[in-house]
GROMACS .gro file of C-alpha atoms in nm:
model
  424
    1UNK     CA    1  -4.394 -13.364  -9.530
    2UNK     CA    2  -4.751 -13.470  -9.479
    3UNK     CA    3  -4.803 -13.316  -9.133
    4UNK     CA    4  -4.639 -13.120  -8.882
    5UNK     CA    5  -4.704 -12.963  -8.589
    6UNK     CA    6  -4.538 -12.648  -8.444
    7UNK     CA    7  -4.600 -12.278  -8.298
    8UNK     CA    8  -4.607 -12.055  -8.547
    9UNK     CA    9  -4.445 -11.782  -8.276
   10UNK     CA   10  -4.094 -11.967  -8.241
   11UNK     CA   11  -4.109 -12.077  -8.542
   12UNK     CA   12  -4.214 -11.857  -8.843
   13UNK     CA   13  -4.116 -12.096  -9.135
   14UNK     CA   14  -4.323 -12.383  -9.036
   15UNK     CA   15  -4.613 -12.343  -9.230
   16UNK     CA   16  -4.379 -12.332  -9.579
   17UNK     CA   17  -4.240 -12.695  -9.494
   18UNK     CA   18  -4.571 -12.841  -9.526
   19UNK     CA   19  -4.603 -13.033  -9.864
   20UNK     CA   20  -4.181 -12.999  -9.951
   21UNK     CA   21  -3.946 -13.296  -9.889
   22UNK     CA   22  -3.797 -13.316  -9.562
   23UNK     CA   23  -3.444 -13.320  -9.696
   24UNK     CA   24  -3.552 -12.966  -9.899
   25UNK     CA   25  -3.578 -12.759  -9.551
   26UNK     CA   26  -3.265 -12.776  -9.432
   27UNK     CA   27  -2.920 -12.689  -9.505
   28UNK     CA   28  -2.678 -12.832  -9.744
   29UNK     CA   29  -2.439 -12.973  -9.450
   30UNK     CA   30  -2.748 -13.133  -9.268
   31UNK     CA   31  -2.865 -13.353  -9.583
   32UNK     CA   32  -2.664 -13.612  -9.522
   33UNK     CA   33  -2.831 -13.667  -9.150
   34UNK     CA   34  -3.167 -13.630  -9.293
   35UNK     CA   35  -3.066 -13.976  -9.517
   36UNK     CA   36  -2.932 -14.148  -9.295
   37UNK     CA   37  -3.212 -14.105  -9.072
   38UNK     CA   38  -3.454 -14.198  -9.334
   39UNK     CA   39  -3.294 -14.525  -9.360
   40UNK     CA   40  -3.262 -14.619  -9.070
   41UNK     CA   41  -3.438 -14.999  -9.018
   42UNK     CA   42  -3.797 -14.994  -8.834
   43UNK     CA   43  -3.655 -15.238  -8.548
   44UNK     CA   44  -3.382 -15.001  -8.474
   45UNK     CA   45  -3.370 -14.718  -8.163
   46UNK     CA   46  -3.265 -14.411  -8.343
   47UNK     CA   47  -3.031 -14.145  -8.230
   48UNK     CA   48  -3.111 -13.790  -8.215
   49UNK     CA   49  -2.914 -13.584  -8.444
   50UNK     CA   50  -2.884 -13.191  -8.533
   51UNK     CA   51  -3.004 -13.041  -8.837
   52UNK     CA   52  -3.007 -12.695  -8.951
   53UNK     CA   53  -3.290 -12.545  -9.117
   54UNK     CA   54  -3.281 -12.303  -9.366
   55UNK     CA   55  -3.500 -12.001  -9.427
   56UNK     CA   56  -3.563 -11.645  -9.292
   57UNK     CA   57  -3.310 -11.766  -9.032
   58UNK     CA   58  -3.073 -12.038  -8.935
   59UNK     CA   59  -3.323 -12.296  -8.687
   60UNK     CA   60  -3.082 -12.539  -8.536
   61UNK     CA   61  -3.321 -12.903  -8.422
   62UNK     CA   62  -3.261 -13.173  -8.302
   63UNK     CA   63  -3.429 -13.489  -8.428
   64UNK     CA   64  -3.496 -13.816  -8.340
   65UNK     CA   65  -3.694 -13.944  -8.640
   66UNK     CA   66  -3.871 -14.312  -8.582
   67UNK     CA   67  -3.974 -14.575  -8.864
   68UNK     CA   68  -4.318 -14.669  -8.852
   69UNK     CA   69  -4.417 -15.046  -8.991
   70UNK     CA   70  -4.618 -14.871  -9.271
   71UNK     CA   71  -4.308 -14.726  -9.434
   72UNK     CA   72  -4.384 -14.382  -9.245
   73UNK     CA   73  -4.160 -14.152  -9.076
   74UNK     CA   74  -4.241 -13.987  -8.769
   75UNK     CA   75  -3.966 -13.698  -8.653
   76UNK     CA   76  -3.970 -13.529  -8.317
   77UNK     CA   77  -3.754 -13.219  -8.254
   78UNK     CA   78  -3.634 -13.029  -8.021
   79UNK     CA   79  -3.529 -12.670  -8.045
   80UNK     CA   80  -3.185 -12.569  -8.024
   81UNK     CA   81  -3.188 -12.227  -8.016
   82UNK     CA   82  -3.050 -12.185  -7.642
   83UNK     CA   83  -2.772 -12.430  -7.692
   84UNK     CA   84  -2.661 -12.292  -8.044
   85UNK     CA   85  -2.648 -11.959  -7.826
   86UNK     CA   86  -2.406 -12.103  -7.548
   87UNK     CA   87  -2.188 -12.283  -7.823
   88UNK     CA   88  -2.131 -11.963  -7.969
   89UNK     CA   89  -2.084 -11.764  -7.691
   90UNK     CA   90  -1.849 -12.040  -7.592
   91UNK     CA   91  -1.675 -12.018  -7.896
   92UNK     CA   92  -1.594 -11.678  -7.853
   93UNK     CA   93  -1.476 -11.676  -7.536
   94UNK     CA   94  -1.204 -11.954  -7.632
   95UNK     CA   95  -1.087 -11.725  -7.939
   96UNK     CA   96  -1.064 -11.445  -7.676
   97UNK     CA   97  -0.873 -11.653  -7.457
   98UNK     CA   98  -0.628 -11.752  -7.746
   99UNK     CA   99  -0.618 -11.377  -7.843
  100UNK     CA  100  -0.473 -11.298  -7.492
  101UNK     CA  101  -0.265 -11.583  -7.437
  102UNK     CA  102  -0.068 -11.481  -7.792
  103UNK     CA  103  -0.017 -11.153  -7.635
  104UNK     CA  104   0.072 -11.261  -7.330
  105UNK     CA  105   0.334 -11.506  -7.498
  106UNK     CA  106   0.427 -11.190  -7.765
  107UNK     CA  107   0.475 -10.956  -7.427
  108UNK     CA  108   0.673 -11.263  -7.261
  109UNK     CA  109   0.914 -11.288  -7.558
  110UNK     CA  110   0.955 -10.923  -7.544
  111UNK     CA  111   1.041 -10.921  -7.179
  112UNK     CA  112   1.273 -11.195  -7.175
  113UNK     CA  113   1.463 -11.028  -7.457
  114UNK     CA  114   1.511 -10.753  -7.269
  115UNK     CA  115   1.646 -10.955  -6.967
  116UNK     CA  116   1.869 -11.168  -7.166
  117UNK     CA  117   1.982 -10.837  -7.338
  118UNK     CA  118   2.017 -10.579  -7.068
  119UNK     CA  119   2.384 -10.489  -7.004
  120UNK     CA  120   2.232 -10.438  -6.673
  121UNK     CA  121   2.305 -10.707  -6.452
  122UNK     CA  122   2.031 -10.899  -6.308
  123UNK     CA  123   1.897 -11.170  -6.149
  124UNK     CA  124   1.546 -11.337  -6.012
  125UNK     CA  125   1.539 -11.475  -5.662
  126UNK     CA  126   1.287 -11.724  -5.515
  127UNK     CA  127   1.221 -11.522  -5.148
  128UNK     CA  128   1.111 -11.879  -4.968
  129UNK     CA  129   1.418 -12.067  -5.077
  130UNK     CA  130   1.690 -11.759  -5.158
  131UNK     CA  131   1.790 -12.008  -5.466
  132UNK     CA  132   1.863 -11.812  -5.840
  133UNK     CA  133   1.553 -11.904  -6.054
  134UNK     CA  134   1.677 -11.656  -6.373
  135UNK     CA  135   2.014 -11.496  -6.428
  136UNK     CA  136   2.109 -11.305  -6.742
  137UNK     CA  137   2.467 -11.303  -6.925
  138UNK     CA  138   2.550 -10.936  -6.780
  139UNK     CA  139   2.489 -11.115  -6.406
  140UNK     CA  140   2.681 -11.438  -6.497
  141UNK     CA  141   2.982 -11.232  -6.672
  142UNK     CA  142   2.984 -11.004  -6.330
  143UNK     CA  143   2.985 -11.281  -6.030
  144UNK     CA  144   3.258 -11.502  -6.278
  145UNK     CA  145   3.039 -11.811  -6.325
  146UNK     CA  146   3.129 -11.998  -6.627
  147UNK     CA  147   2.782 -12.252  -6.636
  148UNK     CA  148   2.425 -12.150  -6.513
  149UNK     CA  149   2.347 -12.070  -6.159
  150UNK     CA  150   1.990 -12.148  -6.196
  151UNK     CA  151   1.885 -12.341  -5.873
  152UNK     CA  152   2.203 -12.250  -5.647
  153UNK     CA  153   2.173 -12.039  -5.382
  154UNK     CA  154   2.246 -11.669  -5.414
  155UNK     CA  155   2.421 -11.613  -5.079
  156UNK     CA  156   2.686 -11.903  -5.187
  157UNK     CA  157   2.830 -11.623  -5.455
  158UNK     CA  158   2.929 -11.334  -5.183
  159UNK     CA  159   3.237 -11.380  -4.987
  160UNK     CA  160   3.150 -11.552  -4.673
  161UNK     CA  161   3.216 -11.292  -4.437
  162UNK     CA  162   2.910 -11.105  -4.612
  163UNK     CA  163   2.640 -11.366  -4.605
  164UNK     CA  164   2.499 -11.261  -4.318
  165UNK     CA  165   2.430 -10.918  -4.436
  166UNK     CA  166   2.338 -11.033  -4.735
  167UNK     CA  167   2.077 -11.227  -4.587
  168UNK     CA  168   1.921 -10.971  -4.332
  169UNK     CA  169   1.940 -10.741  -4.666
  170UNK     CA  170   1.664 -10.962  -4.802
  171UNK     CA  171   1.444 -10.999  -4.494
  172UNK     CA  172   1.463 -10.655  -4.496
  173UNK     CA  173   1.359 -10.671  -4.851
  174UNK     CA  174   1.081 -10.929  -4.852
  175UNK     CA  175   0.877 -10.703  -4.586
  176UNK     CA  176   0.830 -10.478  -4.904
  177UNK     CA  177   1.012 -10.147  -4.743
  178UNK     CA  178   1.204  -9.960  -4.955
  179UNK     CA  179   1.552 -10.047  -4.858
  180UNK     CA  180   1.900  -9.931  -4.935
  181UNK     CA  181   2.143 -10.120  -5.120
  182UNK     CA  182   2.351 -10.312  -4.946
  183UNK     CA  183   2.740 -10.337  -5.068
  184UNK     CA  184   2.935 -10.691  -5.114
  185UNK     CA  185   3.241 -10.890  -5.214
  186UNK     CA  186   3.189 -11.170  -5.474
  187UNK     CA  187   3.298 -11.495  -5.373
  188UNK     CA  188   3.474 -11.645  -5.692
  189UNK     CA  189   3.634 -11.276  -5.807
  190UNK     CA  190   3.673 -11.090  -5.447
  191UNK     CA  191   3.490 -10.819  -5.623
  192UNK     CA  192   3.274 -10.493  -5.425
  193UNK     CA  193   2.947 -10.530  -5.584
  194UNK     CA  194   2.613 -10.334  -5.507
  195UNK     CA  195   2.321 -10.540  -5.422
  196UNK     CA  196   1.965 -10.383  -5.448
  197UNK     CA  197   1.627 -10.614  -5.460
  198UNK     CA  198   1.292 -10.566  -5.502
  199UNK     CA  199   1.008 -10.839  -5.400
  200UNK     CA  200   0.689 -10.904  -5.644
  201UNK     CA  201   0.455 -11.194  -5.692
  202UNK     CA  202   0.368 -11.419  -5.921
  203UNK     CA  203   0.106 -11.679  -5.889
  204UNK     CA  204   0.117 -11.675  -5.514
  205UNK     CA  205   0.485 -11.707  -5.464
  206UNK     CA  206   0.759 -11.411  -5.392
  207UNK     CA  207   1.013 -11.369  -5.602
  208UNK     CA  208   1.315 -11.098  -5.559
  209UNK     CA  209   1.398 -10.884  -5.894
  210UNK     CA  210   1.795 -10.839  -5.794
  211UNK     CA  211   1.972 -10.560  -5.937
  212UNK     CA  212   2.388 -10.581  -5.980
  213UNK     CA  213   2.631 -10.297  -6.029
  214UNK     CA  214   3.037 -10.286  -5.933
  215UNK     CA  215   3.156 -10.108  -5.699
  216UNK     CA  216   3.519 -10.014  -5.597
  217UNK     CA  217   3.647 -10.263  -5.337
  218UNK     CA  218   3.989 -10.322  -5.184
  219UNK     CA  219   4.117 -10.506  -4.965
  220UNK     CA  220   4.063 -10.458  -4.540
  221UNK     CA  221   4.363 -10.461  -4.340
  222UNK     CA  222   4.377 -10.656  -4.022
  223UNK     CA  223   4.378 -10.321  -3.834
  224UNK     CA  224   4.104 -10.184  -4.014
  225UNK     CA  225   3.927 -10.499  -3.943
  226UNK     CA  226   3.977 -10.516  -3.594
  227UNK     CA  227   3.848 -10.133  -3.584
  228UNK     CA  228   3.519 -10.221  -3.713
  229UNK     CA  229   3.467 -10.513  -3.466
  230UNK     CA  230   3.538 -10.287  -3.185
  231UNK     CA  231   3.302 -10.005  -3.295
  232UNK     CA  232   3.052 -10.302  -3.425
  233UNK     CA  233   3.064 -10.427  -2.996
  234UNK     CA  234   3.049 -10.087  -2.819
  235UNK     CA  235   2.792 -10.118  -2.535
  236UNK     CA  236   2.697  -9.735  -2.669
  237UNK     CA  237   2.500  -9.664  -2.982
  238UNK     CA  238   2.773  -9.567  -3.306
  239UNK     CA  239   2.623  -9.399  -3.587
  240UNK     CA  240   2.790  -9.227  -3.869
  241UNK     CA  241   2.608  -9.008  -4.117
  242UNK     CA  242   2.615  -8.778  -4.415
  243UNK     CA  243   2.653  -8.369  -4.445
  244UNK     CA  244   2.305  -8.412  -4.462
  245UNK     CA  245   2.236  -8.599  -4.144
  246UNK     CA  246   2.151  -8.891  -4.342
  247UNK     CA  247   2.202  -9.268  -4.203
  248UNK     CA  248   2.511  -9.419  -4.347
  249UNK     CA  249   2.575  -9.736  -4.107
  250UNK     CA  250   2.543  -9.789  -3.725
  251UNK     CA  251   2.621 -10.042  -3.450
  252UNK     CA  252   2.396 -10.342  -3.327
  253UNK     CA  253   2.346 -10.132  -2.954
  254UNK     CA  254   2.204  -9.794  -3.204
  255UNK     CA  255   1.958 -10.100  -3.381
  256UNK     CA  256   1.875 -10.227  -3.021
  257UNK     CA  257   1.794  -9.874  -2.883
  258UNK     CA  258   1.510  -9.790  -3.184
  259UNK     CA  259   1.379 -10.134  -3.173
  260UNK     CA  260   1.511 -10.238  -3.569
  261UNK     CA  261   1.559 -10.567  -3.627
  262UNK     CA  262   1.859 -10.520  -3.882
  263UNK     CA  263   2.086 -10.165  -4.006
  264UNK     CA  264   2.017 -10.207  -4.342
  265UNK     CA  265   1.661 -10.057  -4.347
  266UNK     CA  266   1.834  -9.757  -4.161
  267UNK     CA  267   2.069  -9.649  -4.450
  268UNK     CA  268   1.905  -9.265  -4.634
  269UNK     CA  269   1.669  -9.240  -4.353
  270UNK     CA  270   1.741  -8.893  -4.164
  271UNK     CA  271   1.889  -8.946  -3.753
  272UNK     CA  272   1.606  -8.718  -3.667
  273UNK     CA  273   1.362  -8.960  -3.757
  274UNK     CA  274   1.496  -9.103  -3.430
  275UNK     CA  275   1.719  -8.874  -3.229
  276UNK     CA  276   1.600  -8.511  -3.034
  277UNK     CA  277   1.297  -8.313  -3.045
  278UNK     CA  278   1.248  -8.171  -3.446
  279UNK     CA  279   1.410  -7.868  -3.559
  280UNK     CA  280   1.609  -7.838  -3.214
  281UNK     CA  281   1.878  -8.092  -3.070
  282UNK     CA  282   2.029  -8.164  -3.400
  283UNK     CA  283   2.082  -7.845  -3.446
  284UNK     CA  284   2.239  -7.779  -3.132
  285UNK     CA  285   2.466  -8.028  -3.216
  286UNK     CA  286   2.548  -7.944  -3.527
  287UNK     CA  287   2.594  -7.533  -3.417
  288UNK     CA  288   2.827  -7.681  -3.114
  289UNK     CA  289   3.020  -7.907  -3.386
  290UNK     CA  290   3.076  -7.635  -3.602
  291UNK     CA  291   3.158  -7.417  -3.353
  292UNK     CA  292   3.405  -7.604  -3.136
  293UNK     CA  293   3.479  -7.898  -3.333
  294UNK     CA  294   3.299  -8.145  -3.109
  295UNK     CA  295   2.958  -8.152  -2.894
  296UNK     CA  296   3.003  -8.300  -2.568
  297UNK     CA  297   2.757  -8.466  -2.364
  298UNK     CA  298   2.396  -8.343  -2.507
  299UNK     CA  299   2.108  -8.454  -2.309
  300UNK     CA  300   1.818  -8.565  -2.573
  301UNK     CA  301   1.584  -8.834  -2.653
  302UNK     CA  302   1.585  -9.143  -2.838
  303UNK     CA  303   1.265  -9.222  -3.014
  304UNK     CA  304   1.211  -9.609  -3.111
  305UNK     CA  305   1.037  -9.770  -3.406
  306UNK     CA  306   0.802  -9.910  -3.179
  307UNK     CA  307   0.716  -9.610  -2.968
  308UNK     CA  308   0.962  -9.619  -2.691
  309UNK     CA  309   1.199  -9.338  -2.591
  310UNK     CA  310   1.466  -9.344  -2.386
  311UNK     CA  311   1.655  -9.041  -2.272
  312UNK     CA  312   2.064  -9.034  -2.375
  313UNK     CA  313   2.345  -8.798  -2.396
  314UNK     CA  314   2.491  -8.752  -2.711
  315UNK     CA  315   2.888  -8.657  -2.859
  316UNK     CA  316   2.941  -8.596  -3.171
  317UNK     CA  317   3.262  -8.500  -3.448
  318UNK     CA  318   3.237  -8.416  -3.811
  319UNK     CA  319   3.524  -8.505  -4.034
  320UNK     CA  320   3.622  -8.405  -4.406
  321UNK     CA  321   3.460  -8.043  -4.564
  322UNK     CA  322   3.382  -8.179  -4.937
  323UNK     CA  323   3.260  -8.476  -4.835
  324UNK     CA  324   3.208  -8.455  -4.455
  325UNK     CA  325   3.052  -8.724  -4.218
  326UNK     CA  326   2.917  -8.674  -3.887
  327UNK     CA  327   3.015  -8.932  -3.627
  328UNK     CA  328   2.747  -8.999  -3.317
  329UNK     CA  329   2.845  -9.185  -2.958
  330UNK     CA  330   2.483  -9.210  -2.738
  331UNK     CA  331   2.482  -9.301  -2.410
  332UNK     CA  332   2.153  -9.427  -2.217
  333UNK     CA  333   2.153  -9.215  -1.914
  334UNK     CA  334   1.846  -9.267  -1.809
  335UNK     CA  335   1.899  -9.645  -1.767
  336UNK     CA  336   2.198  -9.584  -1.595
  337UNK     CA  337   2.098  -9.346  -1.333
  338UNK     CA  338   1.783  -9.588  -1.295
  339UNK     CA  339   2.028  -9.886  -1.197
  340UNK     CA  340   2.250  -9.645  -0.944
  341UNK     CA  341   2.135  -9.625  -0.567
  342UNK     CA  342   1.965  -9.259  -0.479
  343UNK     CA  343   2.266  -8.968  -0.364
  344UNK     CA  344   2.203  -8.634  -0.263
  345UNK     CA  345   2.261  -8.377  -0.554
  346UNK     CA  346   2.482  -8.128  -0.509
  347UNK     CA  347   2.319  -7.742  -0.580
  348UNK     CA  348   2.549  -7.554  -0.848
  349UNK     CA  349   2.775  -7.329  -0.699
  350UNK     CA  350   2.788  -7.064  -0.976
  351UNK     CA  351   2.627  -6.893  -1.293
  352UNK     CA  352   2.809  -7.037  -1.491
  353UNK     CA  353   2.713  -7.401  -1.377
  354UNK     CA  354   2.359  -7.333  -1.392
  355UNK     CA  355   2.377  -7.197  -1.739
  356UNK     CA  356   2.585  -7.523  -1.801
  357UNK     CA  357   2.244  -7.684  -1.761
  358UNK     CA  358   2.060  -7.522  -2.053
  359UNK     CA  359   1.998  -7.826  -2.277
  360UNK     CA  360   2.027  -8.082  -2.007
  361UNK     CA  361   1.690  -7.975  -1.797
  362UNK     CA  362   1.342  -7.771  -1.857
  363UNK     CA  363   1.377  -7.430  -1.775
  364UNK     CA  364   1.136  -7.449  -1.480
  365UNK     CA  365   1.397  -7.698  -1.298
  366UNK     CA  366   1.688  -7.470  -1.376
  367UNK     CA  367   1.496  -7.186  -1.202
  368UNK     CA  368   1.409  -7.443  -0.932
  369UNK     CA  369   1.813  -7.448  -0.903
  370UNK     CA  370   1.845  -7.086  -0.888
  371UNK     CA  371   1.619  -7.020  -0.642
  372UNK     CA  372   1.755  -7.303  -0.437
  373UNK     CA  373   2.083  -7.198  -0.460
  374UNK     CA  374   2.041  -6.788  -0.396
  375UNK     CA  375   1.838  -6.922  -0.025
  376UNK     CA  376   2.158  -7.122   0.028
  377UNK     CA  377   2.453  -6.838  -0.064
  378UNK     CA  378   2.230  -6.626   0.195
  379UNK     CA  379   2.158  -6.860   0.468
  380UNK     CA  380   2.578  -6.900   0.440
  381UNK     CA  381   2.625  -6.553   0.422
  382UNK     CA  382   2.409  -6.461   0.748
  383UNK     CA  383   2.583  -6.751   0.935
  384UNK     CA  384   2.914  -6.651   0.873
  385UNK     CA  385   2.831  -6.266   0.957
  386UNK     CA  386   2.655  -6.368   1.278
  387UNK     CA  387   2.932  -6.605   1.331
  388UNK     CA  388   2.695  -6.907   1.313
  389UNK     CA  389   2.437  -6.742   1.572
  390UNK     CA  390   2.131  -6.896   1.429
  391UNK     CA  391   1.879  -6.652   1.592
  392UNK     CA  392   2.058  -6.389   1.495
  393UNK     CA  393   2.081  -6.525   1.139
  394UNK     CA  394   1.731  -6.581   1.130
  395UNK     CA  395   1.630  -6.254   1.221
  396UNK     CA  396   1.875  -6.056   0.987
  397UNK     CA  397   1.729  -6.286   0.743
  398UNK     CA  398   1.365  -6.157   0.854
  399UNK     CA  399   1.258  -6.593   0.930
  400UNK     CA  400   1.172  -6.724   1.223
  401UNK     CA  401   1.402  -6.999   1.400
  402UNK     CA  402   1.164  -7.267   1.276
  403UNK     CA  403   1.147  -7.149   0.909
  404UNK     CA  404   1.559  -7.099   0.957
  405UNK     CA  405   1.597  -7.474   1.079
  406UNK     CA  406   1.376  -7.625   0.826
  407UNK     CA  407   1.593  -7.442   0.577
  408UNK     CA  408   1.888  -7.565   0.693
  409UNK     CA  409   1.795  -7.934   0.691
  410UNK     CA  410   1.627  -7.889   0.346
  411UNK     CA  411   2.009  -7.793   0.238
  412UNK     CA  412   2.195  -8.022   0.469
  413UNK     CA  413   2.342  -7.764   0.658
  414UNK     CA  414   2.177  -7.844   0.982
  415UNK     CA  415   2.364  -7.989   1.315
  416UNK     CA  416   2.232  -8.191   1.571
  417UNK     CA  417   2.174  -7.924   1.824
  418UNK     CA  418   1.969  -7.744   1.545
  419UNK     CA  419   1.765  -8.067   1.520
  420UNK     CA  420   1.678  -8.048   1.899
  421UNK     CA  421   1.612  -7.631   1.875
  422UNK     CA  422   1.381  -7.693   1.623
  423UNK     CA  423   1.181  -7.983   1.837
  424UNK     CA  424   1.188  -7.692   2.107
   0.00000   0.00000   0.00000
């Protein structure tokens, strides 16, 4: 080199070029680009090429080196430094990437082995189209399918008369509540199978992880069938639970009544998420049932899902000790008496029909009976000892004859000429 120029600051080795060969500076790989740069014809436009220089430290350049007429070279260079940086970063990041993408094909592997050998049967559900995307042997050996039942749709391999439930099952599912499972009969082997799914995502798209197991199934006789129906149509709500007091199944008016859209999400919740004021109406009902065998005719509340209540009047049997299973009849009385034309009430005519009302009314309306019906026994007692003198009634009763007639009409005990007395 006969001259250079360059700042000392970025680069350090500079000065030692000055007076070597060209070719001497850099590294062994780069030799071959300082040649063919050096003999490259005068007439020629050059390309820039990149050279590494050795020294204290690796100096990538790049160089665009341009003959001169004289025989001269003339090389101008541009650092680098920046880019060398960015390639290397870049570098690493793609061997990262490769790292994780081995894993993630290792943990793959690993988790389709599992599926494939889980004696667990199982299956993966596309949510938008209900069509089987994976099935493993145990799943295929269980529903009886002899060739792959990727692509078909799931509902096609339950008996027909379960499809529906099968389906409402999954909309239950797919809202990501934590449902029950829902029992079935296989189409091809007439088989009870338990259905449970679970909904996750992948790449934007639901998918159902679907869970298998048998279950003891026989046949339904026509009697039993038409049993069902019947209970399944009853304009009052049906609902049968556990010991515990724990939803087993109900009918489509019980769904209407707490604003559901479908049973199945209603199976292991507790009825007094719904029914009677906490701690106190179940177990009323359950004293009464235990006591007597049956509760007649309880006057509660029926809480919906969406806030609304609406009052009803509840029977209710237990059957079976081991095992037993209460059975619930509710009737909407509020509606009813809504929809019927206004009649005058008669008082009760005893103690023992005004304790009947404990557990139909607030205590401060039963007293509101009481008193209403001690003012009557007297008002009848005075008239029948004053053989129906009215002033002398009202005076043995310590009233005046107004107060006496108002009384009377209040009761609907009053006559016509007790009307006009009054007026007087």
């Amino acid at each position: 080199m006969r001259d250079l120029a360059g700042d000392t600051r970025d680069f350090p080795d500079v000065e030692q070029w000055l007076g070597r060969r060209w070719i001497d500076t850099v590294t062994q790989e780069s030799r071959i680009k300082i040649e063919e740069m050096l003999a490259h014809p005068p007439a020629a436009v050059p390309n820039w090429r990149q050279v590494n220089h050795s020294g204290t430290s690796e100096l990538p350049l790049r160089y665009r080196a341009i003959r001169l007429a004289n025989g001269a070279t003339v090389a101008i260079a541009r650092d680098e430094r920046a880019t060398a940086r960015l390639q290397q970063r870049l570098l690493q990041v793609q061997q990262s990437l490769e790292r994780d993408y081995l894993r993630l094909r290792q943990a793959e592997s690993r988790y389709r082995l599992l599926f494939e050998m889980t004696a667990e049967p199982m299956l993966i559900i596309d949510s938008a189209t209900l069509r089987v995307r994976e099935i493993n042997p145990a799943a295929s050996q269980l529903i009886g399918a002899h060739n792959s039942l990727a692509g078909q749709p799931l509902v096609a391999q339950v008996s027909a008369d379960y499809r529906d439930r099968l389906i409402a099952f999954l909309g239950a599912a797919a809202t990501g509540a934590n449902v029950a499972p829902v029992h079935l009969v296989l189409a091809r082997s007439d088989r009870g199978i338990s259905l449970s799914a679970r909904l996750f995502r992948q790449q934007g798209d639901g998918y159902f992880l679907v869970q298998l197991a048998p279950t003891e199934h026989r046949q339904i006789d026509a009697k039993e069938h038409l049993i069902l129906d019947l209970v399944e149509r009853l304009p009052d709500a049906f609902v049968l639970t556990d010991n515990a007091l724990t939803i087993v199944t109900a009918n489509s008016a019980f769904v209407e009544l707490i604003q559901e859209a479908t049973v199945e999400p209603l199976a292991g919740r507790p009825l007094g998420d719904f029914l009677g004021r906490p701690g106190i109406d179940l177990d009323l009902i359950r004293a009464q049932v235990g006591e007597h065998g049956v509760a007649r005719n309880v006057a509660t509340v029926l809480r919906g899902s969406l806030g609304g209540i609406e009052e009803v009047e509840v029977s209710a049997v237990r059957t079976g000790e081991a095992q037993a299973h209460y059975a619930f009849t509710m009737r909407m009385v509020a509606r009813r008496l809504r929809d019927l034309p206004p009649v005058t009430r008669d008082l009760p005519r005893s103690v023992e029909q005004l304790t009947d009302l404990v557990g139909r009314m607030p205590l401060k309306d039963i007293v509101r009976e009481s008193t209403d019906l001690i003012e009557r026994l007297c008002i009848e007692a005075a008239l029948n000892y004053t053989s129906n003198n009215r002033a002398s009634a009202a005076e043995i009763l310590g009233l005046s004859r107004q107060s006496l007639y108002s009384k009377l009409h209040r009761h609907g005990m009053a006559k016509a000429d007790d009307t006009e007395a009054a007026a007087e």
